[in-house]
Tab-separated table of N, CA and C in Angstrom:
chain	number	residue	atom	x	y	z
A	1	MET	N	8.462	65.763	-68.029
A	1	MET	CA	8.937	66.405	-66.897
A	1	MET	C	10.217	67.227	-67.329
A	2	ASP	N	10.457	68.122	-66.511
A	2	ASP	CA	11.629	69.008	-66.734
A	2	ASP	C	12.336	69.062	-65.382
A	3	ASN	N	13.633	69.578	-65.351
A	3	ASN	CA	14.267	69.726	-64.180
A	3	ASN	C	14.214	71.109	-63.369
A	4	ARG	N	13.262	71.868	-63.714
A	4	ARG	CA	13.070	73.151	-63.019
A	4	ARG	C	12.530	72.859	-61.650
A	5	GLU	N	12.575	73.836	-60.847
A	5	GLU	CA	11.933	73.673	-59.472
A	5	GLU	C	10.623	74.030	-59.423
A	6	LEU	N	9.844	73.298	-58.583
A	6	LEU	CA	8.451	73.414	-58.406
A	6	LEU	C	8.294	74.692	-57.470
A	7	THR	N	7.275	75.499	-57.706
A	7	THR	CA	7.197	76.759	-56.829
A	7	THR	C	6.076	76.463	-55.824
A	8	GLU	N	6.006	77.237	-54.784
A	8	GLU	CA	4.948	77.084	-53.860
A	8	GLU	C	3.602	77.503	-54.336
A	9	ASN	N	3.504	78.455	-55.351
A	9	ASN	CA	2.210	78.785	-55.888
A	9	ASN	C	1.757	77.639	-56.701
A	10	GLU	N	2.556	76.857	-57.376
A	10	GLU	CA	2.283	75.741	-58.116
A	10	GLU	C	1.611	74.532	-57.267
A	11	VAL	N	2.290	74.428	-56.060
A	11	VAL	CA	1.864	73.398	-55.056
A	11	VAL	C	0.409	73.841	-54.488
A	12	LEU	N	0.315	74.983	-54.201
A	12	LEU	CA	-0.880	75.576	-53.720
A	12	LEU	C	-2.017	75.471	-54.678
A	13	LYS	N	-1.653	75.629	-55.935
A	13	LYS	CA	-2.781	75.621	-57.093
A	13	LYS	C	-3.132	74.030	-57.025
A	14	ILE	N	-2.295	73.091	-57.035
A	14	ILE	CA	-2.520	71.742	-57.069
A	14	ILE	C	-3.537	71.444	-55.996
A	15	MET	N	-3.175	71.761	-54.790
A	15	MET	CA	-4.161	71.661	-53.615
A	15	MET	C	-5.573	72.162	-53.829
A	16	GLU	N	-5.493	73.467	-54.231
A	16	GLU	CA	-6.779	74.119	-54.434
A	16	GLU	C	-7.636	73.374	-55.607
A	17	GLY	N	-7.074	72.807	-56.545
A	17	GLY	CA	-7.728	72.037	-57.570
A	17	GLY	C	-8.459	70.797	-56.958
A	18	TYR	N	-8.063	70.420	-55.787
A	18	TYR	CA	-8.876	69.343	-55.089
A	18	TYR	C	-9.527	69.895	-53.857
A	19	GLY	N	-9.776	71.157	-53.918
A	19	GLY	CA	-10.667	71.828	-52.846
A	19	GLY	C	-9.975	71.823	-51.491
A	20	ASN	N	-8.652	71.815	-51.446
A	20	ASN	CA	-7.912	71.575	-50.192
A	20	ASN	C	-8.463	70.544	-49.309
A	21	ASP	N	-8.901	69.521	-49.918
A	21	ASP	CA	-9.594	68.473	-49.199
A	21	ASP	C	-8.606	67.366	-48.734
A	22	PRO	N	-8.454	67.136	-47.283
A	22	PRO	CA	-7.521	66.244	-46.767
A	22	PRO	C	-7.744	64.779	-47.333
A	23	GLN	N	-9.095	64.581	-47.730
A	23	GLN	CA	-9.414	63.244	-48.242
A	23	GLN	C	-8.751	62.894	-49.617
A	24	GLN	N	-8.285	63.928	-50.221
A	24	GLN	CA	-7.610	63.869	-51.574
A	24	GLN	C	-6.125	63.816	-51.421
A	25	LEU	N	-5.656	63.430	-50.178
A	25	LEU	CA	-4.131	63.502	-50.134
A	25	LEU	C	-3.364	62.746	-50.988
A	26	ILE	N	-3.717	61.477	-51.346
A	26	ILE	CA	-3.019	60.697	-52.354
A	26	ILE	C	-2.934	61.401	-53.710
A	27	ALA	N	-4.136	61.954	-54.163
A	27	ALA	CA	-4.198	62.587	-55.426
A	27	ALA	C	-3.344	63.805	-55.513
A	28	VAL	N	-3.393	64.586	-54.460
A	28	VAL	CA	-2.634	65.844	-54.211
A	28	VAL	C	-0.997	65.442	-54.342
A	29	LEU	N	-0.646	64.388	-53.599
A	29	LEU	CA	0.742	64.083	-53.605
A	29	LEU	C	1.215	63.513	-55.013
A	30	LEU	N	0.332	62.671	-55.595
A	30	LEU	CA	0.688	62.231	-56.960
A	30	LEU	C	0.880	63.371	-57.926
A	31	ASP	N	-0.076	64.437	-57.937
A	31	ASP	CA	0.185	65.492	-58.852
A	31	ASP	C	1.387	66.390	-58.485
A	32	ILE	N	1.649	66.540	-57.084
A	32	ILE	CA	2.951	67.195	-56.844
A	32	ILE	C	4.101	66.502	-57.395
A	33	GLN	N	4.120	65.159	-57.154
A	33	GLN	CA	5.222	64.351	-57.636
A	33	GLN	C	5.457	64.502	-59.035
A	34	ALA	N	4.326	64.390	-59.872
A	34	ALA	CA	4.365	64.497	-61.377
A	34	ALA	C	4.983	65.868	-61.813
A	35	ALA	N	4.606	66.895	-61.000
A	35	ALA	CA	5.042	68.258	-61.378
A	35	ALA	C	6.337	68.615	-60.922
A	36	SER	N	6.938	67.793	-60.161
A	36	SER	CA	8.231	68.144	-59.465
A	36	SER	C	9.498	68.167	-60.454
A	37	GLY	N	9.414	67.404	-61.571
A	37	GLY	CA	10.408	67.479	-62.532
A	37	GLY	C	11.396	66.423	-62.204
A	38	ARG	N	11.337	65.851	-60.930
A	38	ARG	CA	12.304	64.835	-60.577
A	38	ARG	C	11.546	63.606	-59.998
A	39	ASN	N	10.229	63.526	-60.243
A	39	ASN	CA	9.479	62.248	-59.848
A	39	ASN	C	9.468	62.008	-58.371
A	40	TYR	N	9.470	63.088	-57.541
A	40	TYR	CA	9.336	62.744	-56.062
A	40	TYR	C	8.735	63.957	-55.481
A	41	VAL	N	8.447	63.815	-54.016
A	41	VAL	CA	7.820	64.853	-53.338
A	41	VAL	C	8.850	65.254	-52.252
A	42	ASP	N	9.251	66.643	-52.390
A	42	ASP	CA	10.212	67.209	-51.686
A	42	ASP	C	9.622	67.490	-50.231
A	43	ARG	N	10.428	67.415	-49.145
A	43	ARG	CA	10.026	67.583	-47.842
A	43	ARG	C	9.259	68.924	-47.703
A	44	GLN	N	9.821	70.003	-48.292
A	44	GLN	CA	9.113	71.255	-48.158
A	44	GLN	C	7.622	71.190	-48.644
A	45	TRP	N	7.370	70.333	-49.595
A	45	TRP	CA	6.013	70.388	-50.230
A	45	TRP	C	5.191	69.446	-49.346
A	46	ALA	N	5.894	68.449	-48.713
A	46	ALA	CA	5.031	67.647	-47.693
A	46	ALA	C	4.636	68.461	-46.544
A	47	GLU	N	5.494	69.254	-46.054
A	47	GLU	CA	5.237	70.120	-45.027
A	47	GLU	C	4.104	71.118	-45.428
A	48	LEU	N	4.106	71.756	-46.548
A	48	LEU	CA	3.162	72.684	-47.159
A	48	LEU	C	1.833	71.977	-47.167
A	49	VAL	N	1.777	70.775	-47.748
A	49	VAL	CA	0.642	69.906	-47.759
A	49	VAL	C	-0.083	69.725	-46.426
A	50	SER	N	0.797	69.338	-45.448
A	50	SER	CA	0.459	69.064	-44.078
A	50	SER	C	-0.232	70.295	-43.523
A	51	ALA	N	0.322	71.460	-43.706
A	51	ALA	CA	-0.223	72.797	-43.149
A	51	ALA	C	-1.543	73.170	-43.721
A	52	VAL	N	-1.594	73.049	-45.102
A	52	VAL	CA	-2.780	73.596	-45.781
A	52	VAL	C	-3.779	72.636	-45.645
A	53	LEU	N	-3.710	71.230	-45.744
A	53	LEU	CA	-4.836	70.267	-45.523
A	53	LEU	C	-4.986	69.978	-44.051
A	54	GLY	N	-4.254	70.470	-43.092
A	54	GLY	CA	-4.651	70.368	-41.757
A	54	GLY	C	-4.371	68.957	-41.286
A	55	LEU	N	-3.315	68.286	-41.931
A	55	LEU	CA	-3.016	67.022	-41.508
A	55	LEU	C	-1.627	66.833	-40.773
A	56	PRO	N	-1.486	65.981	-39.811
A	56	PRO	CA	-0.104	65.890	-39.231
A	56	PRO	C	0.926	65.471	-40.285
A	57	LEU	N	2.187	66.105	-40.081
A	57	LEU	CA	3.154	65.798	-41.082
A	57	LEU	C	3.464	64.295	-41.138
A	58	SER	N	3.295	63.685	-39.943
A	58	SER	CA	3.505	62.208	-39.925
A	58	SER	C	2.559	61.388	-40.804
A	59	LYS	N	1.309	61.955	-40.915
A	59	LYS	CA	0.294	61.244	-41.812
A	59	LYS	C	0.744	61.401	-43.222
A	60	VAL	N	1.245	62.562	-43.669
A	60	VAL	CA	1.690	62.747	-44.967
A	60	VAL	C	2.857	61.909	-45.399
A	61	PHE	N	3.737	61.783	-44.318
A	61	PHE	CA	5.001	60.992	-44.610
A	61	PHE	C	4.619	59.386	-44.587
A	62	ASP	N	3.582	59.060	-43.780
A	62	ASP	CA	3.178	57.702	-43.691
A	62	ASP	C	2.850	57.301	-45.157
A	63	VAL	N	1.978	58.130	-45.785
A	63	VAL	CA	1.548	57.806	-47.168
A	63	VAL	C	2.659	57.813	-48.125
A	64	LEU	N	3.541	58.783	-47.988
A	64	LEU	CA	4.738	58.907	-48.982
A	64	LEU	C	5.707	57.694	-48.871
A	65	THR	N	5.733	57.162	-47.648
A	65	THR	CA	6.700	56.102	-47.471
A	65	THR	C	5.974	54.694	-47.523
A	66	PHE	N	4.681	54.679	-47.393
A	66	PHE	CA	4.060	53.357	-47.419
A	66	PHE	C	3.854	52.891	-48.889
A	67	TYR	N	3.372	53.682	-49.699
A	67	TYR	CA	2.935	53.494	-51.096
A	67	TYR	C	4.275	53.418	-52.092
A	68	SER	N	4.527	52.396	-52.794
A	68	SER	CA	5.704	52.355	-53.699
A	68	SER	C	5.638	53.306	-54.821
A	69	MET	N	4.533	53.843	-55.094
A	69	MET	CA	4.374	54.820	-56.155
A	69	MET	C	5.017	56.209	-55.910
A	70	PHE	N	5.212	56.459	-54.494
A	70	PHE	CA	5.840	57.775	-54.086
A	70	PHE	C	7.397	57.578	-53.835
A	71	SER	N	7.936	58.681	-53.853
A	71	SER	CA	9.306	58.743	-53.516
A	71	SER	C	9.573	60.106	-52.747
A	72	ILE	N	10.365	60.026	-51.768
A	72	ILE	CA	10.823	61.227	-51.072
A	72	ILE	C	12.263	61.696	-51.421
A	73	THR	N	12.855	61.040	-52.382
A	73	THR	CA	14.090	61.353	-52.967
A	73	THR	C	14.039	61.448	-54.480
A	74	PRO	N	14.787	62.364	-55.025
A	74	PRO	CA	14.701	62.505	-56.503
A	74	PRO	C	14.919	61.218	-57.258
A	75	ARG	N	14.170	61.091	-58.352
A	75	ARG	CA	14.241	59.946	-59.256
A	75	ARG	C	14.339	60.421	-60.746
A	76	GLY	N	14.488	59.507	-61.518
A	76	GLY	CA	14.687	59.984	-63.031
A	76	GLY	C	13.292	60.269	-63.500
A	77	GLU	N	13.181	60.905	-64.665
A	77	GLU	CA	12.106	61.279	-65.271
A	77	GLU	C	11.096	60.094	-65.651
A	78	TYR	N	11.812	58.964	-66.010
A	78	TYR	CA	11.222	57.653	-66.290
A	78	TYR	C	11.602	56.692	-65.273
A	79	LEU	N	10.577	56.243	-64.466
A	79	LEU	CA	10.874	55.177	-63.531
A	79	LEU	C	10.414	53.880	-64.134
A	80	ILE	N	11.491	53.076	-64.297
A	80	ILE	CA	11.348	51.685	-64.993
A	80	ILE	C	11.237	50.825	-63.966
A	81	GLU	N	10.173	50.206	-63.739
A	81	GLU	CA	9.786	49.305	-62.683
A	81	GLU	C	9.686	47.788	-63.291
A	82	ILE	N	10.674	46.890	-62.914
A	82	ILE	CA	10.655	45.623	-63.340
A	82	ILE	C	9.869	44.715	-62.399
A	83	CYS	N	9.012	43.892	-62.921
A	83	CYS	CA	8.074	42.987	-62.102
A	83	CYS	C	8.945	41.939	-61.571
A	84	GLU	N	8.707	41.555	-60.225
A	84	GLU	CA	9.397	40.564	-59.689
A	84	GLU	C	8.453	39.610	-59.085
A	85	SER	N	7.167	39.542	-59.440
A	85	SER	CA	6.247	38.636	-59.012
A	85	SER	C	6.635	37.173	-59.667
A	86	ALA	N	5.950	36.080	-58.993
A	86	ALA	CA	6.431	34.768	-59.278
A	86	ALA	C	6.326	34.478	-60.791
A	87	PRO	N	5.270	34.841	-61.550
A	87	PRO	CA	5.072	34.521	-62.950
A	87	PRO	C	6.289	35.117	-63.835
A	88	CYS	N	6.543	36.335	-63.447
A	88	CYS	CA	7.770	37.109	-64.136
A	88	CYS	C	9.048	36.519	-63.814
A	89	HIS	N	9.117	36.291	-62.561
A	89	HIS	CA	10.363	35.684	-61.880
A	89	HIS	C	10.814	34.379	-62.673
A	90	PHE	N	9.860	33.555	-62.918
A	90	PHE	CA	10.136	32.260	-63.532
A	90	PHE	C	10.249	32.485	-65.005
A	91	ASP	N	9.809	33.688	-65.546
A	91	ASP	CA	9.862	33.907	-67.078
A	91	ASP	C	10.997	34.873	-67.377
A	92	ARG	N	12.218	34.747	-66.817
A	92	ARG	CA	13.453	35.522	-67.213
A	92	ARG	C	13.339	36.891	-66.655
A	93	ALA	N	12.701	37.198	-65.541
A	93	ALA	CA	12.745	38.471	-65.052
A	93	ALA	C	14.088	38.984	-64.634
A	94	GLU	N	15.096	38.112	-64.081
A	94	GLU	CA	16.381	38.430	-63.756
A	94	GLU	C	17.138	38.741	-65.090
A	95	GLN	N	16.964	38.000	-66.092
A	95	GLN	CA	17.582	38.283	-67.405
A	95	GLN	C	17.207	39.681	-67.980
A	96	VAL	N	15.854	39.867	-67.883
A	96	VAL	CA	15.275	41.328	-68.429
A	96	VAL	C	15.926	42.411	-67.508
A	97	LEU	N	15.916	42.122	-66.183
A	97	LEU	CA	16.609	43.099	-65.326
A	97	LEU	C	18.095	43.428	-65.759
A	98	GLY	N	18.797	42.429	-66.025
A	98	GLY	CA	20.142	42.562	-66.470
A	98	GLY	C	20.267	43.391	-67.896
A	99	TRP	N	19.285	43.106	-68.693
A	99	TRP	CA	19.274	43.789	-69.949
A	99	TRP	C	19.058	45.341	-69.676
A	100	PHE	N	18.131	45.747	-68.789
A	100	PHE	CA	17.808	46.980	-68.572
A	100	PHE	C	19.023	47.686	-67.865
A	101	GLU	N	19.698	46.968	-66.869
A	101	GLU	CA	20.831	47.530	-66.188
A	101	GLU	C	21.899	47.824	-67.212
A	102	GLY	N	22.193	46.920	-68.273
A	102	GLY	CA	23.264	47.073	-69.336
A	102	GLY	C	22.805	48.208	-70.150
A	103	ALA	N	21.581	48.306	-70.566
A	103	ALA	CA	21.120	49.361	-71.612
A	103	ALA	C	21.202	50.708	-70.915
A	104	ALA	N	20.690	50.808	-69.668
A	104	ALA	CA	20.647	52.052	-68.982
A	104	ALA	C	22.050	52.480	-68.231
A	105	GLY	N	22.948	51.393	-68.131
A	105	GLY	CA	24.280	51.779	-67.506
A	105	GLY	C	24.074	51.989	-66.039
A	106	ILE	N	23.111	51.465	-65.411
A	106	ILE	CA	22.877	51.706	-63.953
A	106	ILE	C	22.368	50.393	-63.341
A	107	LYS	N	22.339	50.302	-62.078
A	107	LYS	CA	21.824	49.144	-61.419
A	107	LYS	C	20.498	49.519	-60.643
A	108	VAL	N	19.802	48.515	-60.285
A	108	VAL	CA	18.504	48.848	-59.730
A	108	VAL	C	18.657	49.745	-58.465
A	109	GLY	N	17.757	50.683	-58.323
A	109	GLY	CA	17.913	51.654	-57.174
A	109	GLY	C	18.701	52.937	-57.585
A	110	GLN	N	19.226	52.938	-58.721
A	110	GLN	CA	20.086	53.925	-59.178
A	110	GLN	C	19.337	54.847	-60.320
A	111	THR	N	19.737	56.164	-60.444
A	111	THR	CA	19.371	56.948	-61.513
A	111	THR	C	20.420	57.321	-62.497
A	112	SER	N	20.150	57.309	-63.752
A	112	SER	CA	21.066	57.639	-64.748
A	112	SER	C	21.603	59.108	-64.494
A	113	ALA	N	22.860	59.290	-64.906
A	113	ALA	CA	23.497	60.548	-64.783
A	113	ALA	C	22.792	61.706	-65.436
A	114	ASP	N	22.052	61.401	-66.473
A	114	ASP	CA	21.307	62.424	-67.285
A	114	ASP	C	19.983	62.686	-66.579
A	115	GLY	N	19.630	61.927	-65.518
A	115	GLY	CA	18.313	62.114	-64.836
A	115	GLY	C	17.156	61.565	-65.554
A	116	LYS	N	17.384	60.897	-66.520
A	116	LYS	CA	16.215	60.358	-67.346
A	116	LYS	C	15.577	59.067	-66.773
A	117	ILE	N	16.445	58.102	-66.228
A	117	ILE	CA	15.994	56.826	-65.918
A	117	ILE	C	16.397	56.421	-64.583
A	118	THR	N	15.364	55.845	-63.753
A	118	THR	CA	15.695	55.153	-62.521
A	118	THR	C	15.075	53.842	-62.577
A	119	LEU	N	15.971	52.768	-62.242
A	119	LEU	CA	15.526	51.384	-62.195
A	119	LEU	C	15.067	50.970	-60.832
A	120	ALA	N	13.910	50.190	-60.849
A	120	ALA	CA	13.472	49.720	-59.500
A	120	ALA	C	12.807	48.331	-59.826
A	121	ARG	N	12.466	47.648	-58.653
A	121	ARG	CA	11.828	46.390	-58.746
A	121	ARG	C	10.481	46.761	-58.226
A	122	THR	N	9.376	45.987	-58.761
A	122	THR	CA	8.083	46.209	-58.175
A	122	THR	C	7.287	44.836	-58.179
A	123	SER	N	6.196	44.859	-57.408
A	123	SER	CA	5.382	43.692	-57.382
A	123	SER	C	4.544	43.735	-58.566
A	124	CYS	N	3.602	42.704	-58.689
A	124	CYS	CA	2.900	42.517	-59.901
A	124	CYS	C	2.343	43.672	-60.576
A	125	VAL	N	2.482	43.793	-61.878
A	125	VAL	CA	1.823	44.899	-62.724
A	125	VAL	C	0.707	44.382	-63.434
A	126	GLY	N	0.248	43.271	-63.172
A	126	GLY	CA	-0.941	42.793	-63.820
A	126	GLY	C	-0.772	42.281	-65.273
A	127	ALA	N	0.361	41.903	-65.719
A	127	ALA	CA	0.614	41.543	-66.976
A	127	ALA	C	1.291	40.140	-67.154
A	128	CYS	N	0.789	39.253	-66.239
A	128	CYS	CA	1.373	37.884	-66.158
A	128	CYS	C	1.368	37.158	-67.490
A	129	ASP	N	0.385	37.446	-68.284
A	129	ASP	CA	0.219	36.613	-69.532
A	129	ASP	C	1.261	37.167	-70.507
A	130	THR	N	1.931	38.253	-70.311
A	130	THR	CA	3.039	38.686	-71.255
A	130	THR	C	4.340	38.868	-70.564
A	131	GLY	N	4.484	38.228	-69.457
A	131	GLY	CA	5.673	38.502	-68.683
A	131	GLY	C	6.880	37.921	-69.379
A	132	PRO	N	8.113	38.346	-69.017
A	132	PRO	CA	8.288	39.329	-68.014
A	132	PRO	C	7.914	40.771	-68.449
A	133	ALA	N	7.308	41.542	-67.533
A	133	ALA	CA	6.827	42.835	-67.842
A	133	ALA	C	7.388	43.925	-66.903
A	134	VAL	N	7.409	45.149	-67.504
A	134	VAL	CA	7.835	46.263	-66.826
A	134	VAL	C	6.810	47.354	-66.748
A	135	LYS	N	6.911	48.186	-65.922
A	135	LYS	CA	5.949	49.400	-65.865
A	135	LYS	C	6.839	50.718	-65.971
A	136	ILE	N	6.462	51.391	-66.942
A	136	ILE	CA	7.231	52.832	-67.198
A	136	ILE	C	6.070	53.875	-67.115
A	137	GLY	N	6.061	54.621	-66.134
A	137	GLY	CA	5.048	55.656	-65.948
A	137	GLY	C	3.637	54.956	-65.932
A	138	ASP	N	2.747	55.307	-66.853
A	138	ASP	CA	1.442	54.720	-66.838
A	138	ASP	C	1.376	53.438	-67.760
A	139	GLY	N	2.555	53.188	-68.429
A	139	GLY	CA	2.454	52.112	-69.445
A	139	GLY	C	3.000	50.832	-68.919
A	140	VAL	N	2.552	49.763	-69.354
A	140	VAL	CA	2.973	48.457	-69.146
A	140	VAL	C	3.478	47.809	-70.405
A	141	PHE	N	4.694	47.233	-70.397
A	141	PHE	CA	5.359	46.678	-71.482
A	141	PHE	C	5.648	45.161	-71.121
A	142	GLY	N	5.176	44.223	-72.034
A	142	GLY	CA	5.418	42.818	-71.839
A	142	GLY	C	6.097	42.202	-73.034
A	143	SER	N	6.245	40.836	-72.954
A	143	SER	CA	6.860	39.959	-73.901
A	143	SER	C	8.305	40.712	-74.356
A	144	LEU	N	8.980	40.958	-73.262
A	144	LEU	CA	10.297	41.634	-73.525
A	144	LEU	C	11.427	40.711	-74.037
A	145	ASP	N	12.167	41.294	-74.948
A	145	ASP	CA	13.521	40.664	-75.355
A	145	ASP	C	14.574	41.652	-75.257
A	146	GLU	N	15.754	41.407	-75.506
A	146	GLU	CA	16.790	42.324	-75.345
A	146	GLU	C	16.649	43.583	-76.294
A	147	GLU	N	16.271	43.322	-77.529
A	147	GLU	CA	15.977	44.427	-78.450
A	147	GLU	C	14.870	45.316	-78.006
A	148	LYS	N	13.891	44.796	-77.548
A	148	LYS	CA	12.779	45.754	-76.982
A	148	LYS	C	13.236	46.574	-75.797
A	149	VAL	N	14.048	45.917	-74.919
A	149	VAL	CA	14.577	46.659	-73.668
A	149	VAL	C	15.522	47.708	-74.194
A	150	ARG	N	16.343	47.498	-75.147
A	150	ARG	CA	17.125	48.618	-75.562
A	150	ARG	C	16.383	49.809	-76.181
A	151	THR	N	15.306	49.323	-76.922
A	151	THR	CA	14.496	50.378	-77.544
A	151	THR	C	13.704	51.178	-76.521
A	152	LEU	N	13.211	50.572	-75.456
A	152	LEU	CA	12.605	51.259	-74.305
A	152	LEU	C	13.531	52.161	-73.655
A	153	VAL	N	14.797	51.778	-73.403
A	153	VAL	CA	15.672	52.727	-72.763
A	153	VAL	C	16.061	53.911	-73.641
A	154	GLN	N	16.242	53.514	-74.826
A	154	GLN	CA	16.576	54.730	-75.795
A	154	GLN	C	15.460	55.619	-75.853
A	155	ARG	N	14.225	55.203	-76.043
A	155	ARG	CA	13.005	56.172	-76.142
A	155	ARG	C	12.916	56.960	-74.888
A	156	CYS	N	13.169	56.357	-73.737
A	156	CYS	CA	13.180	57.155	-72.446
A	156	CYS	C	14.259	58.250	-72.559
A	157	ARG	N	15.383	57.860	-72.941
A	157	ARG	CA	16.524	58.885	-73.033
A	157	ARG	C	16.112	59.986	-73.991
A	158	GLU	N	15.397	59.592	-75.091
A	158	GLU	CA	14.901	60.699	-76.131
A	158	GLU	C	13.648	61.383	-75.758
A	159	GLY	N	13.064	60.957	-74.717
A	159	GLY	CA	11.690	61.527	-74.192
A	159	GLY	C	10.548	61.235	-75.029
A	160	ASN	N	10.549	60.150	-75.921
A	160	ASN	CA	9.454	59.880	-76.710
A	160	ASN	C	9.085	58.376	-76.568
A	161	LEU	N	8.751	58.010	-75.260
A	161	LEU	CA	8.371	56.582	-74.985
A	161	LEU	C	7.001	56.272	-75.515
A	162	HIS	N	6.135	57.285	-75.817
A	162	HIS	CA	4.869	56.974	-76.388
A	162	HIS	C	4.843	56.430	-77.844
A	163	GLU	N	6.008	56.502	-78.480
A	163	GLU	CA	6.229	56.018	-79.843
A	163	GLU	C	6.585	54.543	-79.925
A	164	VAL	N	6.790	53.907	-78.635
A	164	VAL	CA	7.143	52.624	-78.694
A	164	VAL	C	5.959	51.722	-78.696
A	165	CYS	N	5.882	50.628	-79.549
A	165	CYS	CA	4.734	49.699	-79.619
A	165	CYS	C	4.908	48.700	-78.458
A	166	GLY	N	3.966	47.990	-78.080
A	166	GLY	CA	4.194	47.003	-77.064
A	166	GLY	C	3.614	47.319	-75.699
A	167	CYS	N	3.032	48.628	-75.699
A	167	CYS	CA	2.385	49.009	-74.448
A	167	CYS	C	1.184	48.344	-74.270
A	168	LEU	N	0.876	47.818	-73.131
A	168	LEU	CA	-0.403	46.977	-72.852
A	168	LEU	C	-1.588	47.930	-72.591
A	169	ASN	N	-1.325	49.233	-72.144
A	169	ASN	CA	-2.432	50.157	-71.764
A	169	ASN	C	-2.989	50.736	-72.997
């Protein structure tokens, strides 16, 4: 992602790619969020989606605020979601969270000054056997120790997370 502004034509093209089908609302919003450069759906794009797809704005915001994968406020390029399910919780999740906060220099719910990283908690990421686990973008990382956490944060800052081993996907 980059920090440039998304244009109306780009948003319209995303919707056209789904045939301007209101049944594709979640897919449309996910693509807009990914293209935003800040990992969120701006109000102006929610309004445009509402108008073009013929959906009430409240329906669009219901989706944006119900599903944890969406945000209506800017986030970091890399959203690091630390699992807080019971298995991870009992397997050092709080310690892992502390490692991420220390390595990133921010607390949960905050975004780093460089706009690269946002830390969040999430429910189960489906990696209970390798917990504690985190989800970063589409990747799930487990069996974390302090060194792996520092490496993940550094790779996010450098923009080359794909080079890190340990991804379960």
